[in-house]
Short mmCIF file of C-alpha atoms in Angstrom, two decimals:
data_model
loop_
_atom_site.label_atom_id
_atom_site.label_comp_id
_atom_site.label_asym_id
_atom_site.label_seq_id
_atom_site.Cartn_x
_atom_site.Cartn_y
_atom_site.Cartn_z
CA MET A 19 -2.83 3.39 -3.79
CA ARG A 20 0.57 1.95 -3.03
CA HIS A 21 3.76 4.01 -3.13
CA GLY A 22 6.04 3.84 -6.17
CA GLU A 23 8.95 1.42 -6.43
CA THR A 24 11.75 1.88 -3.87
CA PHE A 25 15.40 0.89 -4.00
CA TRP A 26 14.65 -1.87 -1.49
CA ASN A 27 11.75 -3.13 -3.63
CA ARG A 28 14.21 -3.41 -6.50
CA GLU A 29 16.81 -5.18 -4.33
CA GLY A 30 14.25 -7.59 -2.85
CA ARG A 31 14.71 -6.27 0.69
CA ILE A 32 12.00 -6.49 3.30
CA GLN A 33 10.93 -2.94 4.15
CA GLY A 34 8.19 -2.88 6.74
CA HIS A 35 8.58 0.35 8.70
CA THR A 36 12.14 0.94 7.47
CA GLU A 37 12.74 3.81 5.06
CA SER A 38 13.83 3.37 1.45
CA ASP A 39 13.66 6.11 -1.18
CA LEU A 40 11.74 5.90 -4.43
CA THR A 41 13.76 4.87 -7.47
CA PRO A 42 13.54 6.99 -10.64
CA LEU A 43 10.99 4.41 -11.88
CA GLY A 44 9.13 4.75 -8.56
CA GLU A 45 8.97 8.52 -9.03
CA ARG A 46 7.53 8.05 -12.53
CA GLN A 47 5.00 5.55 -11.16
CA ALA A 48 4.01 7.97 -8.40
CA ARG A 49 3.55 10.79 -10.91
CA ALA A 50 1.46 8.56 -13.17
CA MET A 51 -0.75 7.49 -10.25
CA ALA A 52 -1.03 11.12 -9.16
CA GLY A 53 -2.23 12.10 -12.63
CA LEU A 54 -4.74 9.25 -12.65
CA VAL A 55 -6.03 10.25 -9.21
CA ALA A 56 -6.32 13.90 -10.29
CA ASP A 57 -8.43 12.79 -13.28
CA LEU A 58 -10.64 10.66 -11.03
CA VAL A 59 -11.05 13.56 -8.56
CA ARG A 60 -12.11 15.88 -11.38
CA HIS A 61 -14.53 13.29 -12.73
CA GLU A 62 -16.02 12.37 -9.34
CA GLY A 63 -16.34 15.94 -8.06
CA GLY A 64 -16.92 16.81 -4.42
CA ARG A 65 -14.49 17.56 -1.65
CA PHE A 66 -11.65 15.07 -1.24
CA ARG A 67 -9.13 14.38 1.52
CA LEU A 68 -5.62 13.00 0.97
CA VAL A 69 -4.32 10.72 3.72
CA SER A 70 -0.89 9.07 3.81
CA SER A 71 1.06 6.58 5.84
CA PRO A 72 3.80 8.30 7.88
CA ILE A 73 6.50 6.21 6.19
CA GLY A 74 8.65 8.21 3.76
CA ARG A 75 8.00 6.27 0.55
CA ALA A 76 4.24 6.75 0.96
CA ARG A 77 4.68 10.42 1.94
CA MET A 78 6.82 11.01 -1.19
CA THR A 79 4.11 9.46 -3.35
CA ALA A 80 1.41 11.43 -1.52
CA ALA A 81 3.36 14.65 -2.18
CA MET A 82 3.01 14.01 -5.91
CA VAL A 83 -0.71 13.41 -5.49
CA ALA A 84 -0.97 16.63 -3.49
CA GLU A 85 0.82 18.52 -6.27
CA ALA A 86 -1.54 17.07 -8.92
CA THR A 87 -4.74 17.63 -6.93
CA GLY A 88 -3.97 20.67 -4.77
CA LEU A 89 -5.00 18.73 -1.65
CA PRO A 90 -3.15 18.98 1.66
CA ILE A 91 -1.70 15.75 3.05
CA GLU A 92 -2.98 14.31 6.32
CA ILE A 93 -0.79 11.69 8.03
CA ASP A 94 -2.38 8.69 9.75
CA ALA A 95 -0.21 6.04 11.44
CA ARG A 96 -2.92 3.41 10.88
CA LEU A 97 -1.93 3.38 7.17
CA ALA A 98 1.67 2.32 7.95
CA GLU A 99 2.98 -0.87 6.40
CA ILE A 100 3.21 -4.08 8.41
CA CYS A 101 6.09 -4.11 10.86
CA CYS A 102 8.32 -7.00 9.74
CA GLY A 103 10.27 -7.17 12.99
CA GLU A 104 13.77 -8.62 12.81
CA TRP A 105 13.51 -9.23 9.06
CA GLU A 106 13.38 -5.56 8.07
CA GLY A 107 16.33 -4.69 5.85
CA ARG A 108 17.12 -8.31 5.03
CA LEU A 109 16.87 -9.81 1.57
CA ARG A 110 13.73 -11.87 0.88
CA SER A 111 15.92 -14.50 -0.80
CA GLU A 112 18.03 -14.81 2.37
CA ILE A 113 14.97 -15.37 4.57
CA ALA A 114 13.37 -17.71 1.99
CA HIS A 115 16.54 -19.83 2.04
CA ILE A 116 16.37 -20.13 5.84
CA HIS A 117 12.56 -20.63 6.00
CA PRO A 118 11.54 -22.12 2.63
CA GLU A 119 8.24 -23.47 3.96
CA MET A 120 7.04 -19.98 4.89
CA PHE A 121 7.68 -18.56 1.43
CA LYS A 122 5.35 -21.01 -0.30
CA THR A 123 2.49 -18.65 0.59
CA ARG A 124 2.08 -14.94 1.29
CA GLU A 125 1.88 -15.75 4.99
CA TRP A 126 5.63 -15.16 5.29
CA PHE A 127 5.00 -11.47 6.01
CA PHE A 128 3.69 -12.49 9.42
CA GLY A 129 6.49 -14.93 10.32
CA ALA A 130 9.34 -12.70 11.47
CA PRO A 131 10.22 -12.46 15.14
CA GLY A 132 8.68 -9.22 16.41
CA ALA A 133 6.46 -8.78 13.34
CA GLU A 134 2.84 -7.68 13.35
CA THR A 135 0.25 -10.35 12.67
CA PHE A 136 -2.43 -10.54 10.00
CA GLU A 137 -4.92 -9.66 12.74
CA ASP A 138 -2.87 -6.63 13.87
CA VAL A 139 -2.73 -5.08 10.40
CA SER A 140 -6.35 -6.01 9.60
CA ALA A 141 -7.44 -4.33 12.85
CA ARG A 142 -5.59 -1.12 11.91
CA ALA A 143 -7.14 -1.15 8.43
CA SER A 144 -10.60 -1.88 9.84
CA ASP A 145 -10.26 0.88 12.44
CA TRP A 146 -9.25 3.38 9.76
CA LEU A 147 -12.04 2.36 7.38
CA GLY A 148 -14.52 2.50 10.28
CA SER A 149 -13.42 6.05 11.15
CA LEU A 150 -14.38 7.40 7.71
CA PRO A 151 -17.67 9.19 7.08
CA PRO A 152 -20.59 7.24 5.55
CA GLU A 153 -19.80 6.01 2.04
CA SER A 154 -22.22 8.45 0.43
CA GLU A 155 -20.12 11.32 1.85
CA ARG A 156 -16.72 9.68 1.55
CA ARG A 157 -14.07 11.10 -0.78
CA VAL A 158 -10.71 9.96 0.58
CA ILE A 159 -7.46 9.21 -1.24
CA ALA A 160 -5.24 6.86 0.78
CA VAL A 161 -1.54 6.39 0.03
CA SER A 162 -0.08 3.38 1.74
CA HIS A 163 1.75 0.10 1.16
CA GLY A 164 1.47 -3.38 -0.33
CA VAL A 165 0.45 -5.52 2.64
CA TRP A 166 -1.65 -2.77 4.23
CA GLY A 167 -3.47 -2.18 0.94
CA ARG A 168 -4.20 -5.89 0.50
CA LEU A 169 -5.62 -6.14 3.99
CA ALA A 170 -7.62 -2.90 3.76
CA ARG A 171 -9.22 -4.05 0.49
CA GLY A 172 -9.88 -7.46 2.02
CA VAL A 173 -11.55 -5.93 5.08
CA TYR A 174 -13.62 -3.60 2.91
CA ALA A 175 -14.79 -6.34 0.53
CA GLY A 176 -15.30 -8.96 3.25
CA LEU A 177 -12.75 -11.35 1.75
CA ASP A 178 -11.43 -14.36 3.63
CA ARG A 179 -7.77 -14.54 4.60
CA GLN A 180 -6.63 -16.50 1.52
CA ALA A 181 -8.45 -14.23 -0.94
CA THR A 182 -7.16 -11.15 0.90
CA LEU A 183 -3.55 -12.28 0.68
CA GLY A 184 -3.96 -13.38 -2.94
CA GLN A 185 -4.64 -9.84 -4.15
CA ASP A 186 -2.22 -7.99 -6.39
CA VAL A 187 -0.17 -5.04 -5.04
CA PRO A 188 0.81 -2.96 -8.07
CA GLN A 189 2.85 0.23 -7.91
CA ASP A 190 1.20 1.64 -11.01
CA ALA A 191 -2.52 1.30 -10.30
CA VAL A 192 -5.17 2.90 -8.12
CA TYR A 193 -8.07 1.13 -6.42
CA ARG A 194 -11.51 2.62 -5.79
CA LEU A 195 -13.59 1.17 -2.98
CA ARG A 196 -17.24 1.93 -3.47
CA GLY A 197 -20.52 0.13 -2.90
CA GLY A 198 -18.77 -2.93 -1.46
CA LEU A 199 -16.80 -3.33 -4.69
CA VAL A 200 -13.12 -2.80 -5.42
CA ASP A 201 -12.30 -1.35 -8.86
CA ARG A 202 -8.78 -1.16 -10.24
CA PHE A 203 -7.55 1.65 -12.52
CA ASP A 204 -4.20 0.98 -14.19
CA CYS A 205 -1.83 3.75 -15.23
CA GLU A 206 -0.37 3.92 -18.69
CA PRO A 207 2.61 1.54 -18.95
CA ILE A 208 5.79 3.13 -17.61
CA ALA A 209 9.17 2.29 -19.11
CA PRO A 210 11.66 0.84 -16.60
#
């Protein structure tokens, strides 16, 4: 699952590794996702782990999941969002004005000076997925970010680059990866 909406999401700022707090809407989204995850945990049964990116917005969302499920939070740096280099903190519209050709696709995430590449983030996601127990024993809740989530789902499902980047990154839905398939569970609509 992705963290709830942040103030920088709302402003259209590029976040990457930079901190931005959840908005009131983001807190409601996080609570809704936490409730959905708690229902799924109860339905699935078994022992679960809760793992979060070290970045604050993901940790805040994970704290709500921990409250709803009673699970302790583990932090794993491999779940961190893409580093956007020199563009972190800048408005997307500002960068799009300077580099309009990049913003025609979702490849722009990888275009900033000092940014991680598609391969860098995919390798982190692949390493994390590969470190998990066999799927038959796996019960892990991951709280992360938009780009990381896209790439992790793409790695898991064996998608090509274009299909991976074309995936949605909602802040009010949870994905389940099981049996080579990716299922999406949407929360109840949340008023802005």
